[in-house]
PDB file of C-alpha atoms and ligand atoms in Angstrom:
ATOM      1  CA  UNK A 136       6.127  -7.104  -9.699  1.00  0.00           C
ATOM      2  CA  UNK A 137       2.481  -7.910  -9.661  1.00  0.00           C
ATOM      3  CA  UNK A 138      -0.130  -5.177 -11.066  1.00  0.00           C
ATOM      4  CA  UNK A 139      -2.713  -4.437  -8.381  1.00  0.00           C
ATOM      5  CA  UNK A 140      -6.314  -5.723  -9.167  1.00  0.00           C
ATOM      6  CA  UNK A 141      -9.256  -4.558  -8.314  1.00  0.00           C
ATOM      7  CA  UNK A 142     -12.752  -6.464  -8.986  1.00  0.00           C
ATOM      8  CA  UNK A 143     -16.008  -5.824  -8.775  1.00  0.00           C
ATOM      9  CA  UNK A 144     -18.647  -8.540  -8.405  1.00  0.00           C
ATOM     10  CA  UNK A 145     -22.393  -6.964  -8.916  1.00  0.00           C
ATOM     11  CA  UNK A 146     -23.830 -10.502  -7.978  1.00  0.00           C
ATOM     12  CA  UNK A 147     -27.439 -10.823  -9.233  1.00  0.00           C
ATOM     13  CA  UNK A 148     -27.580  -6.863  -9.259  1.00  0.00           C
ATOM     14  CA  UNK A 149     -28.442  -4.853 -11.502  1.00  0.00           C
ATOM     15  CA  UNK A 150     -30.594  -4.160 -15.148  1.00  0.00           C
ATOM     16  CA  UNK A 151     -29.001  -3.761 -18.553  1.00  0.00           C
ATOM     17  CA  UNK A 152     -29.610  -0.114 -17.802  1.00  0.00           C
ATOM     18  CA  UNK A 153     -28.999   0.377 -14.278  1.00  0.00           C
ATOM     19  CA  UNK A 154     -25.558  -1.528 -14.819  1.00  0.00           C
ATOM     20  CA  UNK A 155     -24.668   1.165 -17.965  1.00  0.00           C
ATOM     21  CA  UNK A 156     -25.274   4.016 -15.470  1.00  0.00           C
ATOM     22  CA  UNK A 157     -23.221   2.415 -12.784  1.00  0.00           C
ATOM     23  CA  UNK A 158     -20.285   1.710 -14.854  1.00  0.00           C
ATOM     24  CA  UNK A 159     -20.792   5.498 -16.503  1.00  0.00           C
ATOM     25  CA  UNK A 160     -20.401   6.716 -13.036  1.00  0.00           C
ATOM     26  CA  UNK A 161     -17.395   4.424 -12.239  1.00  0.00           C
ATOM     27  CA  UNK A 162     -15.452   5.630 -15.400  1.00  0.00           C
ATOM     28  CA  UNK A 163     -15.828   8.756 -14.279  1.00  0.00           C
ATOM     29  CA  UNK A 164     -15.223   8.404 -10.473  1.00  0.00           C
ATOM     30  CA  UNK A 165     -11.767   6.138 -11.665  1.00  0.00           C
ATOM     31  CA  UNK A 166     -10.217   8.820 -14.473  1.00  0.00           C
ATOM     32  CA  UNK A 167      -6.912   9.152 -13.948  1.00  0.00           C
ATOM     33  CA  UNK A 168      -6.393   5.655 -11.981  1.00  0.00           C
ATOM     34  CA  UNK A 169      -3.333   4.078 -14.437  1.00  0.00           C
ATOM     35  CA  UNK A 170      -1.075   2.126 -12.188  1.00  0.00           C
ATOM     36  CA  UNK A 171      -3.458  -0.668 -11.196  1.00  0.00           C
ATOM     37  CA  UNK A 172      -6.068  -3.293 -13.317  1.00  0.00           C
ATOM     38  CA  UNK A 173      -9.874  -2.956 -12.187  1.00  0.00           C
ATOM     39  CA  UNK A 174     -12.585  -5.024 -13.594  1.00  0.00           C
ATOM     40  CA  UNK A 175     -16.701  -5.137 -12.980  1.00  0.00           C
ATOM     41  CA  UNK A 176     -18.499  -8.580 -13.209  1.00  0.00           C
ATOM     42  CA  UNK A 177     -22.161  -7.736 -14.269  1.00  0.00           C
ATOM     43  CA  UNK A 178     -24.461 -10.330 -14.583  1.00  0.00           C
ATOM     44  CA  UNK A 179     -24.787 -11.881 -17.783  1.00  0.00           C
ATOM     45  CA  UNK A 180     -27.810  -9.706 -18.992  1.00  0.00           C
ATOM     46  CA  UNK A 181     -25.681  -6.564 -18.477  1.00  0.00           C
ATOM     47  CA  UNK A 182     -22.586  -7.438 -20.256  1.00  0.00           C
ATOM     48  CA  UNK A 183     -24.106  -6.099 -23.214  1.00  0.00           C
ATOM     49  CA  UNK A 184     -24.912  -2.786 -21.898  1.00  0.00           C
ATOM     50  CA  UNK A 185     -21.771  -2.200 -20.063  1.00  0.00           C
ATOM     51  CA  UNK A 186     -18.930  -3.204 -22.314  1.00  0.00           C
ATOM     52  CA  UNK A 187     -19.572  -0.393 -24.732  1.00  0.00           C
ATOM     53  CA  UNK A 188     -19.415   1.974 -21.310  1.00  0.00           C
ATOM     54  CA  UNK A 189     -16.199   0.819 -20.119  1.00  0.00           C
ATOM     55  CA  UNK A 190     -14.712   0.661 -24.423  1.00  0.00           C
ATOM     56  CA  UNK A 191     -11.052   2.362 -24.261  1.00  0.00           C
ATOM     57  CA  UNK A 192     -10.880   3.015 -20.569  1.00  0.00           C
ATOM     58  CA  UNK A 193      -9.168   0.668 -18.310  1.00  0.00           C
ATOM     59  CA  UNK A 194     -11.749  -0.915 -16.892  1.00  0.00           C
ATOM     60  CA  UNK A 195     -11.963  -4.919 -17.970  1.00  0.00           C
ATOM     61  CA  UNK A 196     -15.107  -6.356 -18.632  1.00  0.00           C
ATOM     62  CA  UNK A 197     -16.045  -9.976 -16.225  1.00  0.00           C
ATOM     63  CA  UNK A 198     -18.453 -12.557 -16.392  1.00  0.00           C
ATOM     64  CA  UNK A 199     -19.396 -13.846 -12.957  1.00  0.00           C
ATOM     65  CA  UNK A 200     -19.366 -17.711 -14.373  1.00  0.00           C
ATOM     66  CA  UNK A 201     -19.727 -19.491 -17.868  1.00  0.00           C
ATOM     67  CA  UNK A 202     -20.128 -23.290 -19.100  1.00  0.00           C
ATOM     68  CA  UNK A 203     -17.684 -25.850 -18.846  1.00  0.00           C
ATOM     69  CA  UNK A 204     -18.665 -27.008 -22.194  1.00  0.00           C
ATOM     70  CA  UNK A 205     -18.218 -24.986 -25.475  1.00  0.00           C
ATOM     71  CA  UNK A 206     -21.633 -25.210 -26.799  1.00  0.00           C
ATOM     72  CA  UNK A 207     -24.352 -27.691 -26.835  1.00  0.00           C
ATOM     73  CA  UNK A 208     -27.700 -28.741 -25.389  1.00  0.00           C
ATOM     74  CA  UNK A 209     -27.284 -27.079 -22.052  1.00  0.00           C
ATOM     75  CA  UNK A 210     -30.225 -24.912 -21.486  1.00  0.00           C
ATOM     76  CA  UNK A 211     -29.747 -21.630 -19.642  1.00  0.00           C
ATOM     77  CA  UNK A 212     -25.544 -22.248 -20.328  1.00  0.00           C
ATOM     78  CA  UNK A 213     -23.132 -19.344 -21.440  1.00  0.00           C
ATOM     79  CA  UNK A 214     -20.105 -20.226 -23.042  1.00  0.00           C
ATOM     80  CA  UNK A 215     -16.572 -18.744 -22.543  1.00  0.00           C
ATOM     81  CA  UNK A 216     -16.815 -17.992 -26.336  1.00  0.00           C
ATOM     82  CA  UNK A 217     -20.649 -15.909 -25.988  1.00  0.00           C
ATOM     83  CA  UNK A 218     -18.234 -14.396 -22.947  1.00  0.00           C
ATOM     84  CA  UNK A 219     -15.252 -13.595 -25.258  1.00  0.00           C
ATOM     85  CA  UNK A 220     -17.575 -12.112 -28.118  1.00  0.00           C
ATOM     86  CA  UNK A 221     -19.314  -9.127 -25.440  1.00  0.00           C
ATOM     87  CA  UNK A 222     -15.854  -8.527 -24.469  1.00  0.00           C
ATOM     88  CA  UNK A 223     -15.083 -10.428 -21.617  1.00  0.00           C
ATOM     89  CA  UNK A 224     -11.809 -10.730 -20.854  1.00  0.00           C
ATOM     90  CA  UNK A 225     -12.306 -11.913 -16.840  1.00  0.00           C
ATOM     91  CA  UNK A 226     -14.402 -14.321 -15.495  1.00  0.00           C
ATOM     92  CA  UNK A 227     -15.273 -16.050 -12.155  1.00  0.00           C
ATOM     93  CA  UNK A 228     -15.205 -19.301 -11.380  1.00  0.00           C
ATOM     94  CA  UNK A 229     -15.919 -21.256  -8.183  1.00  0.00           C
ATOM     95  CA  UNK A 230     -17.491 -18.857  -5.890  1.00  0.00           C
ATOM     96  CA  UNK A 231     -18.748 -19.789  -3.016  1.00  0.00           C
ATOM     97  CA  UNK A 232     -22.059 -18.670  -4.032  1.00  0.00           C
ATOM     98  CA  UNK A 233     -22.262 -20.501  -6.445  1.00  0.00           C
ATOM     99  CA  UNK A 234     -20.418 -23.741  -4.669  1.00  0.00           C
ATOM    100  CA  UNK A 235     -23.386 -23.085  -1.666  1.00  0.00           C
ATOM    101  CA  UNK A 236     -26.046 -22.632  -4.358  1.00  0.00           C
ATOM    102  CA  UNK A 237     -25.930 -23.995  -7.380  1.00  0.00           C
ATOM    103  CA  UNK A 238     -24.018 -27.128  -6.072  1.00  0.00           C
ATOM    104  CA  UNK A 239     -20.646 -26.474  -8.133  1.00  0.00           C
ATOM    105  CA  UNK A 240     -17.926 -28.766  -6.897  1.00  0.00           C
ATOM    106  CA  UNK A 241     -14.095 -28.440  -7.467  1.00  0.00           C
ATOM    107  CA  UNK A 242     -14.437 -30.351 -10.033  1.00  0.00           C
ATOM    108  CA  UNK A 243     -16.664 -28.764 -12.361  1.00  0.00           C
ATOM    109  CA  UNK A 244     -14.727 -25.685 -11.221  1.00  0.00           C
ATOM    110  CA  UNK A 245     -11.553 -27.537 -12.763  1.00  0.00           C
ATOM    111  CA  UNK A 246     -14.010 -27.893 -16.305  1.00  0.00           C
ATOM    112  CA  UNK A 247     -14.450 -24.433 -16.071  1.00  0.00           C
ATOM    113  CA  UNK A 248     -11.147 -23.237 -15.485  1.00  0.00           C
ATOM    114  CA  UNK A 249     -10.073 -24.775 -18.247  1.00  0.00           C
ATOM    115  CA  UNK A 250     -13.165 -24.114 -20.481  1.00  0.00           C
ATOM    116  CA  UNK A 251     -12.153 -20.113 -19.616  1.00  0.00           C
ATOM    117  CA  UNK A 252      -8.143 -21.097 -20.916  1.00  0.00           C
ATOM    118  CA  UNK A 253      -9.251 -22.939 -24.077  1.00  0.00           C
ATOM    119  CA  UNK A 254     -10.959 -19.949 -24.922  1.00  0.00           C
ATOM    120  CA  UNK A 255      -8.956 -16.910 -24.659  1.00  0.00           C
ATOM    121  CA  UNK A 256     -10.493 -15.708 -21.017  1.00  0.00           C
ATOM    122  CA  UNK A 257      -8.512 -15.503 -18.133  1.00  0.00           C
ATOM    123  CA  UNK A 258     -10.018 -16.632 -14.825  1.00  0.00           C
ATOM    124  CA  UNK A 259     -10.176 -15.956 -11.342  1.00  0.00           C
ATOM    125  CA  UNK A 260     -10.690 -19.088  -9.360  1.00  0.00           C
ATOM    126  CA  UNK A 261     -12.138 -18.149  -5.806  1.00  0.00           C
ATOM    127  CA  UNK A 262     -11.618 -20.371  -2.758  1.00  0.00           C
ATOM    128  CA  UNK A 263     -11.574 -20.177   0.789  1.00  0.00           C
ATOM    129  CA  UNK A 264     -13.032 -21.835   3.857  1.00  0.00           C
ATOM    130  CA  UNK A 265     -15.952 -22.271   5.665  1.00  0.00           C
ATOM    131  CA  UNK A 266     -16.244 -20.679   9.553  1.00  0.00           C
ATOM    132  CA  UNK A 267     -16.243 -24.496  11.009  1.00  0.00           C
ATOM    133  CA  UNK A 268     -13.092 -25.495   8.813  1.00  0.00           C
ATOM    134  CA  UNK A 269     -11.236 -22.956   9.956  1.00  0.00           C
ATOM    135  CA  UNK A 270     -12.138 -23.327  13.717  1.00  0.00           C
ATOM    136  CA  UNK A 271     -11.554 -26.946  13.308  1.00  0.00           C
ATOM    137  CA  UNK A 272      -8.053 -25.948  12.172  1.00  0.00           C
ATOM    138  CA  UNK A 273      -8.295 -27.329   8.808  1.00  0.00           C
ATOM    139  CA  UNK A 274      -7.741 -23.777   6.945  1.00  0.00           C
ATOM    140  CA  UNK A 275      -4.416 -25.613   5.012  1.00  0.00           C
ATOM    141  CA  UNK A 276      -6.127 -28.649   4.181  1.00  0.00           C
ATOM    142  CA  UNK A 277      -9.057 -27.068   2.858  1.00  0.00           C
ATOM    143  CA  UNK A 278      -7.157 -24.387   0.666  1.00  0.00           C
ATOM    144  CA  UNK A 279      -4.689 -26.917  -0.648  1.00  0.00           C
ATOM    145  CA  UNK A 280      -7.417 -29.312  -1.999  1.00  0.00           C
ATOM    146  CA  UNK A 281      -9.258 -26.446  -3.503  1.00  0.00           C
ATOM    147  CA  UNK A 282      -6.325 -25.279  -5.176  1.00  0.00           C
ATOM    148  CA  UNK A 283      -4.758 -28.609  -6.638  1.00  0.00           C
ATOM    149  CA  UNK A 284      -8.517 -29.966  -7.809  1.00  0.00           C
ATOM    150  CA  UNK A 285      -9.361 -26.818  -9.074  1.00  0.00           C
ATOM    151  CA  UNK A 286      -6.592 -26.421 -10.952  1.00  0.00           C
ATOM    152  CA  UNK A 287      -5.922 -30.233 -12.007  1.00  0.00           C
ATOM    153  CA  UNK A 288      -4.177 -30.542 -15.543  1.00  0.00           C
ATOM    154  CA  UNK A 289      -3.801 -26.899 -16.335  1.00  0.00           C
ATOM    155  CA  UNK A 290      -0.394 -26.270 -17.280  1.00  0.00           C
ATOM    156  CA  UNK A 291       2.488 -24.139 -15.877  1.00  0.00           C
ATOM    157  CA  UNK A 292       2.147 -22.278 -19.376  1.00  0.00           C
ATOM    158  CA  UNK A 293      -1.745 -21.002 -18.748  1.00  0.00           C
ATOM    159  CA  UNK A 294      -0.650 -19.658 -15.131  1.00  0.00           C
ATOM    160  CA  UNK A 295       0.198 -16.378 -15.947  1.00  0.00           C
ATOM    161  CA  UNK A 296      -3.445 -15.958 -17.474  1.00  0.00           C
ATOM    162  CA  UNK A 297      -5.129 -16.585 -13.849  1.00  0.00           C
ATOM    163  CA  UNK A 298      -5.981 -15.075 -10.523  1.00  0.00           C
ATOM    164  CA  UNK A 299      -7.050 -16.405  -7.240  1.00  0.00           C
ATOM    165  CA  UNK A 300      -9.614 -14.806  -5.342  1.00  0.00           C
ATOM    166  CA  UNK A 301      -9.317 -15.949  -1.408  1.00  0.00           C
ATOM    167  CA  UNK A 302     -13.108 -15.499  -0.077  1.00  0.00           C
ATOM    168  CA  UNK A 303     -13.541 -16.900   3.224  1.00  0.00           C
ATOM    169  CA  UNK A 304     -17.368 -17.705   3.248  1.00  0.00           C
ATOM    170  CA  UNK A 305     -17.475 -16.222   6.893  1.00  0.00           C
ATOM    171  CA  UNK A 306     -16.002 -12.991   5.662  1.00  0.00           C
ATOM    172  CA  UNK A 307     -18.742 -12.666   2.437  1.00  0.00           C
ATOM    173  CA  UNK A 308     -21.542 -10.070   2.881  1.00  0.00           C
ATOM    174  CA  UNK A 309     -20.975 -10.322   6.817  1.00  0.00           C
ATOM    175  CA  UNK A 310     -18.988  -7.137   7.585  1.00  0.00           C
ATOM    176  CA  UNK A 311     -16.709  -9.596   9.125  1.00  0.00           C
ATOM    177  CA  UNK A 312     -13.329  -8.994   6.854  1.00  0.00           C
ATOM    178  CA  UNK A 313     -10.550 -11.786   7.820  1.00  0.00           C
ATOM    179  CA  UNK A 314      -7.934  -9.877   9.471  1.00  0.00           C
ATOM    180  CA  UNK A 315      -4.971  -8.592   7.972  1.00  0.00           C
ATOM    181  CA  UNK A 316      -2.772 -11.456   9.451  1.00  0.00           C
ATOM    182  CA  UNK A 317      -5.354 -13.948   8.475  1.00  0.00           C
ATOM    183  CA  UNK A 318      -5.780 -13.164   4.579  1.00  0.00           C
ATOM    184  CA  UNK A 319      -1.643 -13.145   4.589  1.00  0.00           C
ATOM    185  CA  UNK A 320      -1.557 -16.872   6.403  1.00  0.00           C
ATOM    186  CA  UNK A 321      -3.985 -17.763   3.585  1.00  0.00           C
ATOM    187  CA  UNK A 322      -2.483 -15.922   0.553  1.00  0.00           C
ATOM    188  CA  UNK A 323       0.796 -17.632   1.547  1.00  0.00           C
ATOM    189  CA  UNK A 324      -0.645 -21.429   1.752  1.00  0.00           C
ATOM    190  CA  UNK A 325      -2.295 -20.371  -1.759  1.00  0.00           C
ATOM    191  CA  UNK A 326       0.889 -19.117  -3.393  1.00  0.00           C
ATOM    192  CA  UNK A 327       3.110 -22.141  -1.760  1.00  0.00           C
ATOM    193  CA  UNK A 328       0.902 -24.504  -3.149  1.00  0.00           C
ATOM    194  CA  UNK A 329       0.634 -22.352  -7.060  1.00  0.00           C
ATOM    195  CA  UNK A 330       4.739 -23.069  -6.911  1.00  0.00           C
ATOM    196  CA  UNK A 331       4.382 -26.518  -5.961  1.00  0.00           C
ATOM    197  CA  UNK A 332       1.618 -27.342  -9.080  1.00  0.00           C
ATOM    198  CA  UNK A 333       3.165 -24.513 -11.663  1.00  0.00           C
ATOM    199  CA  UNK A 334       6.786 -23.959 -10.288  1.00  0.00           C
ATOM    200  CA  UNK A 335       7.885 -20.776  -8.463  1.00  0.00           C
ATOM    201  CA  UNK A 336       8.931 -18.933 -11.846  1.00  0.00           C
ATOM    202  CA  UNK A 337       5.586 -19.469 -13.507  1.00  0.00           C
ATOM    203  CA  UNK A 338       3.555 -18.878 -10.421  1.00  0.00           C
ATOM    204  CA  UNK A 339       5.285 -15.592  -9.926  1.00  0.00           C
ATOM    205  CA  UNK A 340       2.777 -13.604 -11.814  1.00  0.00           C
ATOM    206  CA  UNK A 341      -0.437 -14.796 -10.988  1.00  0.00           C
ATOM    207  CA  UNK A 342      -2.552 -12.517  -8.692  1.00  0.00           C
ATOM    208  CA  UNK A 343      -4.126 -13.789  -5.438  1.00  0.00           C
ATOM    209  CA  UNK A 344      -6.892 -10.947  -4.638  1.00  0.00           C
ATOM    210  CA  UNK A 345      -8.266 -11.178  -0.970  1.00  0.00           C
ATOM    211  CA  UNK A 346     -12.396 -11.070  -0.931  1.00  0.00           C
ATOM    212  CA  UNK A 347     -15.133 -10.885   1.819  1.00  0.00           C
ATOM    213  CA  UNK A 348     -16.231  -7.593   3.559  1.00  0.00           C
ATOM    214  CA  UNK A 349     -13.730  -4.861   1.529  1.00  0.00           C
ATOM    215  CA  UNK A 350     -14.684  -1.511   1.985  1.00  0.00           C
ATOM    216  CA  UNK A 351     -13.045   1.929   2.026  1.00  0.00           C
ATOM    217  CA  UNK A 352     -12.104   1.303   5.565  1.00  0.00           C
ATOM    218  CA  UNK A 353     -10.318  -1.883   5.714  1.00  0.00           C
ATOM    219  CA  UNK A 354      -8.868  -1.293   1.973  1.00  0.00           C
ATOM    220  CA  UNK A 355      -5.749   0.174   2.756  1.00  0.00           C
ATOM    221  CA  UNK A 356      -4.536  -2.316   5.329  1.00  0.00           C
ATOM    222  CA  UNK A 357      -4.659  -4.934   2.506  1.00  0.00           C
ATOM    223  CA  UNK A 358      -3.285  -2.708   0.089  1.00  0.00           C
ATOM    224  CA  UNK A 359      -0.358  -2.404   2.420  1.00  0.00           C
ATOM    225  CA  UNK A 360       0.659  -6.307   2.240  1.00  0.00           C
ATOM    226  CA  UNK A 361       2.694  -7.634  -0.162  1.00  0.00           C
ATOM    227  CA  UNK A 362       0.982 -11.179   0.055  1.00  0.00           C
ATOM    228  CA  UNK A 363      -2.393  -9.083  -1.320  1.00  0.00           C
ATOM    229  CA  UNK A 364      -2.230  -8.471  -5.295  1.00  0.00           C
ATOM    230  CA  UNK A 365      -5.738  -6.379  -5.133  1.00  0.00           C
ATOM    231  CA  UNK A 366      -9.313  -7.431  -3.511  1.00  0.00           C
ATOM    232  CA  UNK A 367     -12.518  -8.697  -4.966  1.00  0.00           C
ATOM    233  CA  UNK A 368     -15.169  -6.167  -3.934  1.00  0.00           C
ATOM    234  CA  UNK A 369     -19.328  -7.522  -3.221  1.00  0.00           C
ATOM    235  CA  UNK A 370     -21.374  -5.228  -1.915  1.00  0.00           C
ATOM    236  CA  UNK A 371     -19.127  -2.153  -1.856  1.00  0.00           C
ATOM    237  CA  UNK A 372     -18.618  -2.524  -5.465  1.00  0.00           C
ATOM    238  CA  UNK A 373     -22.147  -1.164  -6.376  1.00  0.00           C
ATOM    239  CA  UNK A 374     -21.705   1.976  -4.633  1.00  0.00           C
ATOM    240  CA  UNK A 375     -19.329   4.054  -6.492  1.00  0.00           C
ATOM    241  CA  UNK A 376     -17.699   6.274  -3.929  1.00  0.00           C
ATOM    242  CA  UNK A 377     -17.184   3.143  -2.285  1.00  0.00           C
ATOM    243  CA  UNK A 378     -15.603   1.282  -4.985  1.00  0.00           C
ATOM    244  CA  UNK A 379     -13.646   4.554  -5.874  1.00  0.00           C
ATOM    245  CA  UNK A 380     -12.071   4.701  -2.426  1.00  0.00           C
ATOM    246  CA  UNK A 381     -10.906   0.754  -2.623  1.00  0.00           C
ATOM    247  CA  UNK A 382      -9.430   1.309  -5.821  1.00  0.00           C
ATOM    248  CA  UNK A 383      -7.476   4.079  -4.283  1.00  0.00           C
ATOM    249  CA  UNK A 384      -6.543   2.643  -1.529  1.00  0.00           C
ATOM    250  CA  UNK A 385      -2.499   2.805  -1.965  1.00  0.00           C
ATOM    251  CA  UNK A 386      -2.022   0.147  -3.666  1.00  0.00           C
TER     252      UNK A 386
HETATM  253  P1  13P B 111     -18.803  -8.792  -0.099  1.00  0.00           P
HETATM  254  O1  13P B 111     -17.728  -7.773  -0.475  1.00  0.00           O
HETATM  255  O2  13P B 111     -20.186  -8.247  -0.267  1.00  0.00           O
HETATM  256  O3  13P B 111     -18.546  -9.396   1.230  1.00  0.00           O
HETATM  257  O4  13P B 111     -18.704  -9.965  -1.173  1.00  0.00           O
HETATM  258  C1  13P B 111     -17.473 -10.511  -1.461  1.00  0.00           C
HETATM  259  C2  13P B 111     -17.608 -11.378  -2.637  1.00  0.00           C
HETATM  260  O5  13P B 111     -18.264 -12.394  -2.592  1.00  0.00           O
HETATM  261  C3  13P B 111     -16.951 -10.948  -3.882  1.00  0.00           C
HETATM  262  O6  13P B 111     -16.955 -11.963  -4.832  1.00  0.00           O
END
């Protein structure tokens, strides 16, 4: 019912021109991959050099972040209409990067969210808990308040242009993937609470993408859940074979 999606985060990775010749080499490496989505976030200083790359394939173009505001005096901001106008149709929002970081809370994640929807981007909140949070049992609690803050005041009619992204921060650049029956618990407590806020009907179609240690090895097992709509790739996303092998992973 759901189309499989598959993203790639490059992080702070990459020049304009090293990110061209990784997405050339991804285009290639994907031909022929039609049944499922796949996107690349570059950072913003490569979106210019890779949307032309990735022009009438099926590869989307994503931001890793953007402004909650539409323009203004905010030095250093991007806006989700700078986003829209390099082709953009994806963006990030909420990672725990930039949570740990840059000090985002949930809700400036909520401005952003709907910044992205007032605009015509669709986003891909990410949540997910910290190591202690889930050893002190509080995996629900922390999911659910992510979820309903984050997503405070967008309507049931903008659902269907969003997608979750479940990162456990344990699980991110660690080589420590959650386990399969982990990321399902999760994905479930995610989607439960999407029907509560948007109603099961309009809920139905948005994507919940597991994230945190993907690689070609552990791929298939999430592929092989229902619960799983596709994966949000880190590290393994800037090596193309890698990528390549995620993306056809069975889904
Ligand atoms: P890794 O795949 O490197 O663990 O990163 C996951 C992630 O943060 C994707 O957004």
């Amino acid at each position: 019912m759901r189309t499989p999606f598959i993203a790639g985060n490059w992080k702070m990775n990459t020049t304009p021109t090293e990110a061209a010749g990784l997405a050339r080499e991804i285009v290639s490496a994907l031909e022929g991959v039609y049944n499922l989505e796949v996107a690349v976030a570059p950072p913003f200083t490569s979106l210019a050099a890779v949307g032309p790359v990735i022009r009438g394939t099926s590869i989307r173009l994503a931001a890793q972040d953007l402004h909650w505001e539409d323009h203004g005096p905010f030095t250093g901001g991007i806006s989700h209409s700078m986003l829209e106008a390099l082709g953009c149709v994806y963006v990030l929002v909420g990672h725990s990067e930039r949570r740990i970081y840059f000090g985002e809370t949930d809700h400036l994640v909520n401005r952003k969210i709907k910044a992205a929807l007032r605009g015509g981007l669709r986003p891909i909140l990410c949540v997910g808990e910290e190591e202690a949070e889930r050893k002190g049992g509080r995996l629900r609690e922390v999911l659910v308040r992510q979820v309903d803050r984050c997503l405070e005041d967008v309507s049931a009619g903008a659902a269907g242009r969003l997608a979750v992204a479940y990162e456990p921060v344990w699980a991110i650049g660690t080589g420590r993937a959650a386990t399969l029956e982990d990321a399902v618990e999760a994905h479930q407590i995610i989607r439960h609470q999407l029907e509560l806020l948007f109603g099961t009907q309009a809920a139905a179609p948005v994507r919940i993408l597991y994230g945190g240690s993907v690689s070609p090895g552990n791929a298939a097992g999430f592929a092989s859940q229902p619960e799983v709509d596709g994966v949000l790739v880190g590290g393994a996303s800037l090596k193309v074979a890698e990528f390549a092998a995620i993306v056809r992973a069975g889904w």
